[in-house]
Short mmCIF file of C-alpha atoms and ligand atoms in Angstrom, two decimals:
data_model
loop_
_atom_site.label_atom_id
_atom_site.label_comp_id
_atom_site.label_asym_id
_atom_site.label_seq_id
_atom_site.Cartn_x
_atom_site.Cartn_y
_atom_site.Cartn_z
CA UNK J 1 2.87 -20.98 28.15
CA UNK J 2 0.76 -17.95 29.01
CA UNK J 3 1.54 -14.97 26.75
CA UNK J 4 0.64 -11.39 27.60
CA UNK J 5 -0.24 -10.79 23.96
CA UNK J 6 -1.05 -13.00 21.00
CA UNK J 7 -0.57 -11.02 17.79
CA UNK J 8 -2.08 -12.27 14.54
CA UNK J 9 -0.18 -11.06 11.47
CA UNK J 10 3.51 -10.24 11.06
CA UNK J 11 3.11 -7.29 8.69
CA UNK J 12 3.87 -3.70 9.67
CA UNK J 13 0.85 -3.48 11.97
CA UNK J 14 1.53 -6.66 13.94
CA UNK J 15 5.32 -6.36 13.99
CA UNK J 16 5.40 -2.79 15.26
CA UNK J 17 2.84 -3.73 17.93
CA UNK J 18 5.00 -6.72 18.93
CA UNK J 19 8.11 -4.60 19.26
CA UNK J 20 6.41 -1.82 21.26
CA UNK J 21 4.82 -4.33 23.63
CA UNK J 22 7.96 -6.44 24.01
CA UNK J 23 10.00 -3.35 24.86
CA UNK J 24 7.55 -2.72 27.73
CA UNK J 25 8.36 -6.16 29.13
CA UNK J 26 5.40 -8.13 27.76
CA UNK J 27 5.74 -11.69 26.49
CA UNK J 28 4.53 -11.87 22.90
CA UNK J 29 3.55 -14.66 20.57
CA UNK J 30 3.39 -13.41 16.97
CA UNK J 31 1.80 -15.72 14.42
CA UNK J 32 1.28 -15.53 10.68
CA UNK J 33 -0.30 -17.97 8.28
CA UNK J 34 2.31 -17.18 5.67
CA UNK J 35 5.75 -18.76 5.69
CA UNK J 36 7.47 -15.43 6.27
CA UNK J 37 7.37 -12.23 8.30
CA UNK J 38 6.76 -8.81 6.70
CA UNK J 39 3.19 -9.21 5.45
CA UNK J 40 2.72 -7.60 2.08
CA UNK J 41 5.96 -5.66 2.42
CA UNK J 42 8.01 -8.90 2.34
CA UNK J 43 10.97 -8.88 -0.05
CA UNK J 44 13.43 -11.58 -1.04
CA UNK J 45 16.16 -12.34 -3.56
CA UNK J 46 14.70 -14.15 -6.56
CA UNK J 47 16.45 -17.21 -8.01
CA UNK J 48 18.54 -14.88 -10.20
CA UNK J 49 19.84 -12.86 -7.27
CA UNK J 50 17.70 -9.73 -7.59
CA UNK J 51 15.88 -8.25 -4.59
CA UNK J 52 12.16 -8.27 -5.43
CA UNK J 53 8.94 -7.43 -3.60
CA UNK J 54 6.85 -10.58 -3.69
CA UNK J 55 3.54 -8.73 -3.26
CA UNK J 56 4.18 -5.80 -5.59
CA UNK J 57 6.22 -2.60 -5.34
CA UNK J 58 6.56 -1.04 -1.89
CA UNK J 59 8.00 2.45 -1.71
CA UNK J 60 8.31 4.00 1.72
CA UNK J 61 7.21 7.61 2.12
CA UNK J 62 5.94 9.63 5.05
CA UNK J 63 5.53 13.15 6.32
CA UNK J 64 5.82 11.96 9.89
CA UNK J 65 9.18 12.53 11.48
CA UNK J 66 8.14 10.37 14.42
CA UNK J 67 7.37 7.37 12.19
CA UNK J 68 10.54 7.79 10.16
CA UNK J 69 12.67 8.07 13.29
CA UNK J 70 10.99 5.07 14.86
CA UNK J 71 11.77 2.89 11.82
CA UNK J 72 15.28 4.33 11.61
CA UNK J 73 16.04 2.47 14.85
CA UNK J 74 15.83 -0.73 12.79
CA UNK J 75 17.26 0.19 9.41
CA UNK J 76 19.46 2.58 7.52
CA UNK J 77 17.99 3.98 4.33
CA UNK J 78 18.64 4.50 0.65
CA UNK J 79 17.17 7.80 -0.53
CA UNK J 80 14.77 7.07 -3.34
CA UNK J 81 12.14 9.23 -5.02
CA UNK J 82 9.73 7.15 -7.06
CA UNK J 83 8.88 8.22 -10.60
CA UNK J 84 6.06 6.81 -12.68
CA UNK J 85 5.18 7.19 -16.36
CA UNK J 86 1.78 6.41 -17.87
CA UNK J 87 1.49 4.70 -21.24
CA UNK J 88 -1.18 6.70 -23.09
CA UNK J 89 -1.83 6.75 -26.86
CA UNK J 90 1.36 4.75 -27.39
CA UNK J 91 3.58 7.28 -25.60
CA UNK J 92 4.89 7.76 -22.05
CA UNK J 93 3.91 10.74 -19.91
CA UNK J 94 4.60 11.71 -16.31
CA UNK J 95 1.91 10.73 -13.80
CA UNK J 96 0.84 12.56 -11.57
CA UNK J 97 -0.22 14.81 -14.43
CA UNK J 98 2.12 17.83 -14.56
CA UNK J 99 3.20 20.58 -16.95
CA UNK J 100 5.24 18.16 -19.07
CA UNK J 101 2.32 15.72 -19.29
CA UNK J 102 0.02 18.36 -20.75
CA UNK J 103 2.59 19.99 -23.04
CA UNK J 104 3.69 16.59 -24.35
CA UNK J 105 0.21 15.14 -24.75
CA UNK J 106 -1.34 18.12 -26.55
CA UNK J 107 1.83 19.46 -28.17
CA UNK J 108 1.61 22.75 -26.27
CA UNK J 109 4.14 25.06 -24.71
CA UNK J 110 2.28 26.23 -21.61
CA UNK J 111 3.92 27.68 -18.52
CA UNK J 112 2.52 27.19 -15.01
CA UNK J 113 0.13 30.10 -15.20
CA UNK J 114 -1.18 29.05 -18.61
CA UNK J 115 -1.63 25.50 -17.35
CA UNK J 116 -3.78 26.71 -14.47
CA UNK J 117 -5.94 28.53 -17.03
CA UNK J 118 -6.01 25.39 -19.18
CA UNK J 119 -7.30 23.30 -16.26
CA UNK J 120 -9.90 26.00 -15.50
CA UNK J 121 -11.18 25.65 -19.06
CA UNK J 122 -11.30 21.87 -19.25
CA UNK J 123 -12.41 21.00 -15.73
CA UNK J 124 -15.98 19.92 -15.15
CA UNK J 125 -16.96 21.43 -11.80
CA UNK J 126 -18.61 18.94 -9.47
CA UNK J 127 -20.17 19.68 -6.13
CA UNK J 128 -20.24 17.91 -3.80
CA UNK J 129 -17.19 15.76 -4.51
CA UNK J 130 -18.18 12.28 -3.41
CA UNK J 131 -16.68 9.84 -5.87
CA UNK J 132 -13.38 9.17 -7.57
CA UNK J 133 -14.95 10.31 -10.83
CA UNK J 134 -15.93 13.65 -9.24
CA UNK J 135 -12.37 14.28 -8.03
CA UNK J 136 -10.75 13.85 -11.41
CA UNK J 137 -13.41 15.53 -13.58
CA UNK J 138 -13.51 18.45 -11.17
CA UNK J 139 -9.75 18.99 -11.57
CA UNK J 140 -8.79 18.03 -15.12
CA UNK J 141 -11.98 17.32 -17.09
CA UNK J 142 -13.09 14.50 -19.37
CA UNK J 143 -10.22 13.89 -21.77
CA UNK J 144 -7.51 13.53 -19.12
CA UNK J 145 -9.93 11.53 -16.96
CA UNK J 146 -10.52 9.09 -19.79
CA UNK J 147 -6.87 8.85 -20.80
CA UNK J 148 -5.26 8.47 -17.36
CA UNK J 149 -7.85 7.45 -14.77
CA UNK J 150 -10.97 5.76 -16.05
CA UNK J 151 -9.42 2.63 -17.54
CA UNK J 152 -6.82 2.19 -14.80
CA UNK J 153 -9.43 2.51 -12.06
CA UNK J 154 -11.91 0.15 -13.70
CA UNK J 155 -9.15 -2.42 -14.14
CA UNK J 156 -7.70 -2.02 -10.66
CA UNK J 157 -10.97 -2.08 -8.74
CA UNK J 158 -13.44 -3.82 -11.05
CA UNK J 159 -15.63 -0.74 -10.46
CA UNK J 160 -16.24 2.49 -12.28
CA UNK J 161 -14.63 5.54 -10.60
CA UNK J 162 -18.18 6.79 -9.95
CA UNK J 163 -18.63 3.78 -7.64
CA UNK J 164 -15.54 4.50 -5.52
CA UNK J 165 -14.97 7.05 -2.77
CA UNK J 166 -13.21 10.27 -3.68
CA UNK J 167 -10.25 9.24 -1.52
CA UNK J 168 -9.05 6.63 -4.07
CA UNK J 169 -8.13 8.84 -7.03
CA UNK J 170 -7.46 11.75 -4.65
CA UNK J 171 -4.25 9.84 -3.79
CA UNK J 172 -2.90 11.09 -7.13
CA UNK J 173 -2.40 14.87 -7.17
CA UNK J 174 -2.49 17.07 -10.27
CA UNK J 175 0.42 19.49 -10.61
CA UNK J 176 0.99 22.65 -12.58
CA UNK J 177 4.78 22.54 -12.21
CA UNK J 178 7.31 20.06 -13.60
CA UNK J 179 7.70 17.97 -10.45
CA UNK J 180 7.55 14.38 -11.72
CA UNK J 181 7.93 12.57 -8.40
CA UNK J 182 5.12 10.19 -7.47
CA UNK J 183 5.23 11.35 -3.85
CA UNK J 184 6.18 14.70 -2.32
CA UNK J 185 6.48 13.52 1.31
CA UNK J 186 9.36 14.87 3.39
CA UNK J 187 10.79 11.40 3.93
CA UNK J 188 11.12 9.10 0.90
CA UNK J 189 13.49 6.18 1.24
CA UNK J 190 13.89 2.44 0.94
CA UNK J 191 15.26 0.30 3.78
CA UNK J 192 18.86 -0.19 2.75
CA UNK J 193 18.97 -3.94 3.26
CA UNK J 194 15.34 -4.49 2.29
CA UNK J 195 12.04 -4.77 4.13
CA UNK J 196 12.46 -8.32 5.38
CA UNK J 197 15.71 -7.35 7.09
CA UNK J 198 13.93 -4.35 8.62
CA UNK J 199 11.25 -6.71 9.96
CA UNK J 200 13.74 -9.17 11.38
CA UNK J 201 15.43 -6.27 13.20
CA UNK J 202 12.07 -5.03 14.55
CA UNK J 203 11.24 -8.52 15.80
CA UNK J 204 14.67 -9.33 17.20
CA UNK J 205 13.69 -9.18 20.87
CA UNK J 206 13.91 -11.89 23.55
CA UNK J 207 10.26 -11.29 24.51
CA UNK J 208 8.99 -12.05 20.99
CA UNK J 209 8.32 -15.61 19.88
CA UNK J 210 7.27 -16.14 16.25
CA UNK J 211 5.25 -18.98 14.72
CA UNK J 212 4.83 -19.04 10.93
CA UNK J 213 2.51 -21.13 8.74
CA UNK J 214 -0.27 -21.00 11.37
CA UNK J 215 -3.80 -19.90 10.72
CA UNK J 216 -5.21 -18.24 13.82
CA UNK J 217 -8.68 -19.67 13.18
CA UNK J 218 -7.37 -23.23 13.13
CA UNK J 219 -5.23 -22.92 16.27
CA UNK J 220 -6.78 -20.21 18.39
CA UNK J 221 -7.94 -22.54 21.16
CA UNK J 222 -4.49 -23.96 21.72
CA UNK J 223 -2.99 -20.60 22.77
CA UNK J 224 -3.13 -19.01 26.21
CA UNK J 225 -2.93 -15.21 26.21
CA UNK J 226 -4.35 -12.21 28.04
CA UNK J 227 -4.91 -9.90 25.10
CA UNK J 228 -5.25 -10.44 21.35
CA UNK J 229 -4.02 -8.08 18.66
CA UNK J 230 -5.60 -9.02 15.36
CA UNK J 231 -4.36 -7.59 12.02
CA UNK J 232 -6.19 -9.93 9.60
CA UNK J 233 -9.48 -9.16 7.82
CA UNK J 234 -12.10 -8.05 10.34
CA UNK J 235 -14.98 -9.88 8.61
CA UNK J 236 -13.13 -13.20 8.93
CA UNK J 237 -12.67 -12.59 12.68
CA UNK J 238 -16.45 -12.45 13.05
CA UNK J 239 -17.02 -15.40 10.73
CA UNK J 240 -18.55 -13.09 8.10
CA UNK J 241 -21.70 -12.72 10.23
CA UNK J 242 -22.80 -9.54 8.44
CA UNK J 243 -21.58 -10.83 5.06
CA UNK J 244 -18.10 -10.67 3.48
CA UNK J 245 -16.37 -7.31 3.14
CA UNK J 246 -15.09 -6.88 -0.41
CA UNK J 247 -11.29 -6.76 -0.74
CA UNK J 248 -9.50 -6.44 -4.07
CA UNK J 249 -6.77 -8.90 -4.95
CA UNK J 250 -3.90 -9.05 -7.42
CA UNK J 251 -1.94 -11.69 -9.27
CA UNK J 252 1.74 -10.80 -9.42
CA UNK J 253 3.58 -12.03 -12.51
CA UNK J 254 7.31 -11.86 -11.78
CA UNK J 255 9.71 -12.09 -14.73
CA UNK J 256 13.48 -12.01 -15.03
CA UNK J 257 15.12 -10.60 -18.14
CA UNK J 258 18.76 -11.63 -18.46
CA UNK J 259 21.65 -9.60 -19.81
CA UNK J 260 20.12 -6.14 -19.82
CA UNK J 261 20.76 -3.33 -17.41
CA UNK J 262 17.27 -1.83 -17.35
CA UNK J 263 13.93 -2.87 -18.86
CA UNK J 264 12.30 0.57 -18.50
CA UNK J 265 13.31 4.16 -17.75
CA UNK J 266 11.65 4.53 -14.36
CA UNK J 267 10.54 2.39 -11.41
CA UNK J 268 6.96 1.96 -12.58
CA UNK J 269 5.06 2.35 -15.84
CA UNK J 270 1.26 2.47 -15.59
CA UNK J 271 -0.92 1.08 -18.38
CA UNK J 272 -4.31 2.74 -17.89
CA UNK J 273 -5.83 1.68 -21.21
CA UNK J 274 -3.94 -1.28 -22.63
CA UNK J 275 -3.43 -4.83 -21.36
CA UNK J 276 -5.11 -6.52 -18.42
CA UNK J 277 -2.30 -5.62 -15.99
CA UNK J 278 -2.24 -2.16 -14.42
CA UNK J 279 1.48 -1.51 -14.13
CA UNK J 280 4.99 -2.87 -14.54
CA UNK J 281 7.59 -2.22 -11.87
CA UNK J 282 11.32 -2.81 -12.24
CA UNK J 283 12.84 -3.45 -8.84
CA UNK J 284 16.42 -2.36 -9.55
CA UNK J 285 15.23 1.25 -9.81
CA UNK J 286 13.73 1.00 -6.31
CA UNK J 287 16.54 -0.84 -4.62
CA UNK J 288 19.53 0.59 -6.47
CA UNK J 289 20.89 -2.92 -6.98
CA UNK J 290 23.52 -3.28 -9.71
CA UNK J 291 23.13 -6.46 -11.71
CA UNK J 292 23.53 -7.74 -15.26
CA UNK J 293 19.90 -8.66 -15.87
CA UNK J 294 16.74 -7.28 -14.33
CA UNK J 295 13.49 -8.41 -12.65
CA UNK J 296 10.05 -6.91 -13.18
CA UNK J 297 6.52 -7.53 -11.90
CA UNK J 298 3.20 -7.09 -13.65
CA UNK J 299 0.07 -6.65 -11.49
CA UNK J 300 -3.19 -8.22 -12.66
CA UNK J 301 -6.18 -7.20 -10.51
CA UNK J 302 -8.69 -9.91 -9.53
CA UNK J 303 -11.73 -10.28 -7.29
CA UNK J 304 -10.55 -13.61 -5.79
CA UNK J 305 -7.38 -14.29 -3.84
CA UNK J 306 -5.50 -12.79 -0.92
CA UNK J 307 -7.14 -9.59 0.36
CA UNK J 308 -4.74 -6.80 -0.68
CA UNK J 309 -6.96 -3.72 -0.87
CA UNK J 310 -10.04 -2.68 1.10
CA UNK J 311 -12.44 -1.14 -1.45
CA UNK J 312 -13.43 2.36 -0.29
CA UNK J 313 -17.03 3.22 -1.09
CA UNK J 314 -20.15 4.05 0.87
CA UNK J 315 -21.79 0.61 0.92
CA UNK J 316 -18.56 -1.05 2.06
CA UNK J 317 -18.11 1.65 4.72
CA UNK J 318 -21.58 0.84 6.05
CA UNK J 319 -20.80 -2.87 6.19
CA UNK J 320 -17.42 -2.21 7.83
CA UNK J 321 -19.09 -0.05 10.48
CA UNK J 322 -21.25 -3.02 11.52
CA UNK J 323 -18.12 -5.05 12.20
CA UNK J 324 -16.39 -2.05 13.74
CA UNK J 325 -19.23 -1.41 16.16
CA UNK J 326 -19.11 -4.93 17.60
CA UNK J 327 -15.31 -4.79 17.69
CA UNK J 328 -15.35 -1.76 19.99
CA UNK J 329 -17.11 -3.75 22.71
CA UNK J 330 -14.31 -6.37 22.82
CA UNK J 331 -12.38 -5.85 26.02
CA UNK J 332 -9.29 -7.89 25.30
CA UNK J 333 -8.99 -7.64 21.53
CA UNK J 334 -7.43 -4.81 19.51
CA UNK J 335 -7.93 -4.56 15.75
CA UNK J 336 -5.20 -2.81 13.77
CA UNK J 337 -3.99 -2.54 10.19
CA UNK J 338 -5.15 -2.28 6.63
CA UNK J 339 -7.31 -5.40 6.81
CA UNK J 340 -8.68 -5.13 10.34
CA UNK J 341 -9.43 -1.41 10.13
CA UNK J 342 -10.56 -1.75 6.49
CA UNK J 343 -8.58 1.36 5.57
CA UNK J 344 -6.51 2.00 2.44
CA UNK J 345 -3.41 2.56 4.60
CA UNK J 346 0.10 3.08 3.32
CA UNK J 347 2.91 1.45 5.30
CA UNK J 348 3.63 4.56 7.36
CA UNK J 349 -0.05 4.82 8.32
CA UNK J 350 0.04 1.22 9.55
CA UNK J 351 3.08 2.05 11.66
CA UNK J 352 1.34 5.16 13.00
CA UNK J 353 -1.90 3.29 13.76
CA UNK J 354 0.02 0.57 15.55
CA UNK J 355 2.09 2.97 17.67
CA UNK J 356 -1.14 4.72 18.66
CA UNK J 357 -3.03 1.51 19.43
CA UNK J 358 -0.31 0.38 21.83
CA UNK J 359 -0.30 3.77 23.57
CA UNK J 360 -4.10 3.50 23.88
CA UNK J 361 -3.85 0.06 25.50
CA UNK J 362 -1.70 1.60 28.23
CA UNK J 363 -3.71 4.86 28.34
CA UNK J 364 -0.62 6.82 27.40
CA UNK J 365 -1.07 10.29 25.84
P1 FAD Y 401 -0.44 -7.08 5.97
O1 FAD Y 401 0.90 -6.67 5.46
O2 FAD Y 401 -1.48 -7.52 5.02
O3 FAD Y 401 -0.23 -8.12 7.13
C1 FAD Y 401 -1.29 -8.88 7.65
C2 FAD Y 401 -0.75 -10.25 7.96
O4 FAD Y 401 -1.75 -10.99 8.67
C3 FAD Y 401 -0.44 -11.05 6.69
O5 FAD Y 401 0.92 -11.43 6.68
C4 FAD Y 401 -1.38 -12.25 6.78
O6 FAD Y 401 -0.79 -13.45 6.31
C5 FAD Y 401 -1.66 -12.33 8.27
N1 FAD Y 401 -2.93 -12.97 8.56
C6 FAD Y 401 -4.16 -12.64 8.11
N2 FAD Y 401 -5.08 -13.51 8.59
C7 FAD Y 401 -4.42 -14.40 9.37
C8 FAD Y 401 -4.82 -15.55 10.12
N3 FAD Y 401 -6.10 -15.95 10.16
N4 FAD Y 401 -3.87 -16.23 10.79
C9 FAD Y 401 -2.57 -15.86 10.75
N5 FAD Y 401 -2.14 -14.80 10.05
C10 FAD Y 401 -3.05 -14.07 9.36
N6 FAD Y 401 2.29 1.09 1.07
C11 FAD Y 401 3.20 2.10 0.96
O7 FAD Y 401 3.41 2.84 1.94
N7 FAD Y 401 3.92 2.29 -0.18
C12 FAD Y 401 3.77 1.51 -1.28
O8 FAD Y 401 4.45 1.69 -2.29
C13 FAD Y 401 2.81 0.45 -1.21
N8 FAD Y 401 2.61 -0.34 -2.28
C14 FAD Y 401 1.72 -1.37 -2.18
C15 FAD Y 401 1.56 -2.20 -3.28
C16 FAD Y 401 0.67 -3.25 -3.22
C17 FAD Y 401 0.49 -4.14 -4.42
C18 FAD Y 401 -0.08 -3.49 -2.03
C19 FAD Y 401 -1.05 -4.64 -1.97
C20 FAD Y 401 0.08 -2.67 -0.94
C21 FAD Y 401 0.97 -1.59 -1.00
N9 FAD Y 401 1.18 -0.75 0.08
C22 FAD Y 401 2.09 0.28 -0.01
C23 FAD Y 401 0.41 -0.91 1.33
C24 FAD Y 401 1.15 -1.78 2.35
O9 FAD Y 401 1.33 -3.08 1.83
C25 FAD Y 401 0.31 -1.86 3.62
O10 FAD Y 401 0.00 -0.58 4.11
C26 FAD Y 401 0.97 -2.63 4.75
O11 FAD Y 401 1.89 -3.58 4.31
C27 FAD Y 401 -0.12 -3.30 5.56
O12 FAD Y 401 0.41 -3.87 6.72
P2 FAD Y 401 -0.52 -4.73 7.70
O13 FAD Y 401 0.36 -5.30 8.71
O14 FAD Y 401 -1.69 -3.92 8.14
O15 FAD Y 401 -1.15 -5.85 6.76
N1 UDP Y 402 -4.90 5.83 -10.62
C1 UDP Y 402 -5.26 5.96 -11.95
N2 UDP Y 402 -4.28 6.07 -12.89
C2 UDP Y 402 -2.97 6.04 -12.56
C3 UDP Y 402 -2.60 5.91 -11.21
C4 UDP Y 402 -3.60 5.79 -10.26
O1 UDP Y 402 -6.45 5.95 -12.29
O2 UDP Y 402 -2.11 6.16 -13.47
C5 UDP Y 402 -5.98 5.71 -9.62
C6 UDP Y 402 -6.43 4.25 -9.49
O3 UDP Y 402 -7.80 4.23 -9.13
C7 UDP Y 402 -5.56 3.75 -8.38
C8 UDP Y 402 -5.58 4.95 -7.44
O4 UDP Y 402 -5.52 6.08 -8.34
O5 UDP Y 402 -6.07 2.59 -7.78
C9 UDP Y 402 -4.45 5.01 -6.43
O6 UDP Y 402 -3.21 4.88 -7.11
P1 UDP Y 402 -1.91 4.37 -6.32
O7 UDP Y 402 -0.77 4.44 -7.29
O8 UDP Y 402 -1.81 5.12 -5.07
O9 UDP Y 402 -2.30 2.86 -6.03
P2 UDP Y 402 -1.55 1.72 -5.18
O10 UDP Y 402 -0.07 1.97 -5.30
O11 UDP Y 402 -2.07 1.83 -3.80
O12 UDP Y 402 -1.98 0.46 -5.86
#
């Protein structure tokens, strides 16, 4: 059969593209090499009956009303504001760093104004701000950098913060008030029946055919299609001709603990300085599920394995641009998503990029 579009990857990028194209009357074949839809946002009930995120914690947040409304066509939501504590010097403190973090850590009683003065005193001004080290030192100085950021970043990325773009640690704000939410976006919510259900609703269209457990590179010649949308790693698409783009991977260690209500006080606890995992997430906080027993995941960063994170720094940007420049001359191929655009996208940014890419294909404003 001749398809209008072959889409590689059933994560947010590919699934949103499939839905937008199908709703315009196009016939779509969506393939994924995994055995499920949803990409890295896939969730499922573990053997104990708890809804878990197979590829680590996924919390939806966006400032875009358009993106939230688009997804709301396919799910209802559970309001959820994520909170994270960092395990530092054997105690737990709010991260992002806020007034309570500083007062608790240094046994002080500062108010907002005094905290601003405190940061002014301890910060190490940097100009220009190029790296992840610059961002943190410039805002909170050496001690807080070493306690909260240096170890976590080295573990997570296998690189020193000085070797990573500013954008990485700039994801984590520093606050002078007592707001202890991880995100401050206007929309923060979890799909009520989970991400996989959201994906099956997005893909529930007579024009969309899905094939799982297929690797595009092994089967590409057997498909007939007019246009390809590719959401896998861009270097793989070009057979690594300029060399492999570095992606960071993780090993997820899922554990069930029977007969307790909660394992920890909040959704995620970060371990910047101890252990070889970066963080522990307890899913019941995220999903609101009531259950006697609980399930957690520990994330161990690795260099090998599935590509989960593009690694933002200047040499990788240069390499990516080589792939990007040949990709722009493709007439019937569109590259979208975290892997194909080599961008540290959150889920909402993937949805936004996909909505835009489809509009661009049809030259819509
Ligand atoms: P993916 O979800 O990676 O989908 C790409 C798909 O393409 C995959 O399913 C893959 O199997 C398939 N594929 C690749 N190559 C081939 C091939 N050759 N043939 C067939 N199929 C192929 N975002 C948030 O907004 N909030 C969070 O809390 C959050 N937490 C995260 C936690 C972790 C541990 C990780 C890794 C990411 C997190 N994200 C979070 C980011 C989020 O996962 C991504 O933004 C989003 O899921 C990316 O969607 P995508 O479709 O671009 O890519
Ligand atoms: N980070 C850190 N300490 C923390 C939390 C984050 O050093 O307690 C840094 C680290 O480099 C991390 C980055 O900030 O990779 C982005 O954190 P985020 O929680 O957004 O990572 P993600 O959820 O994408 O893995």
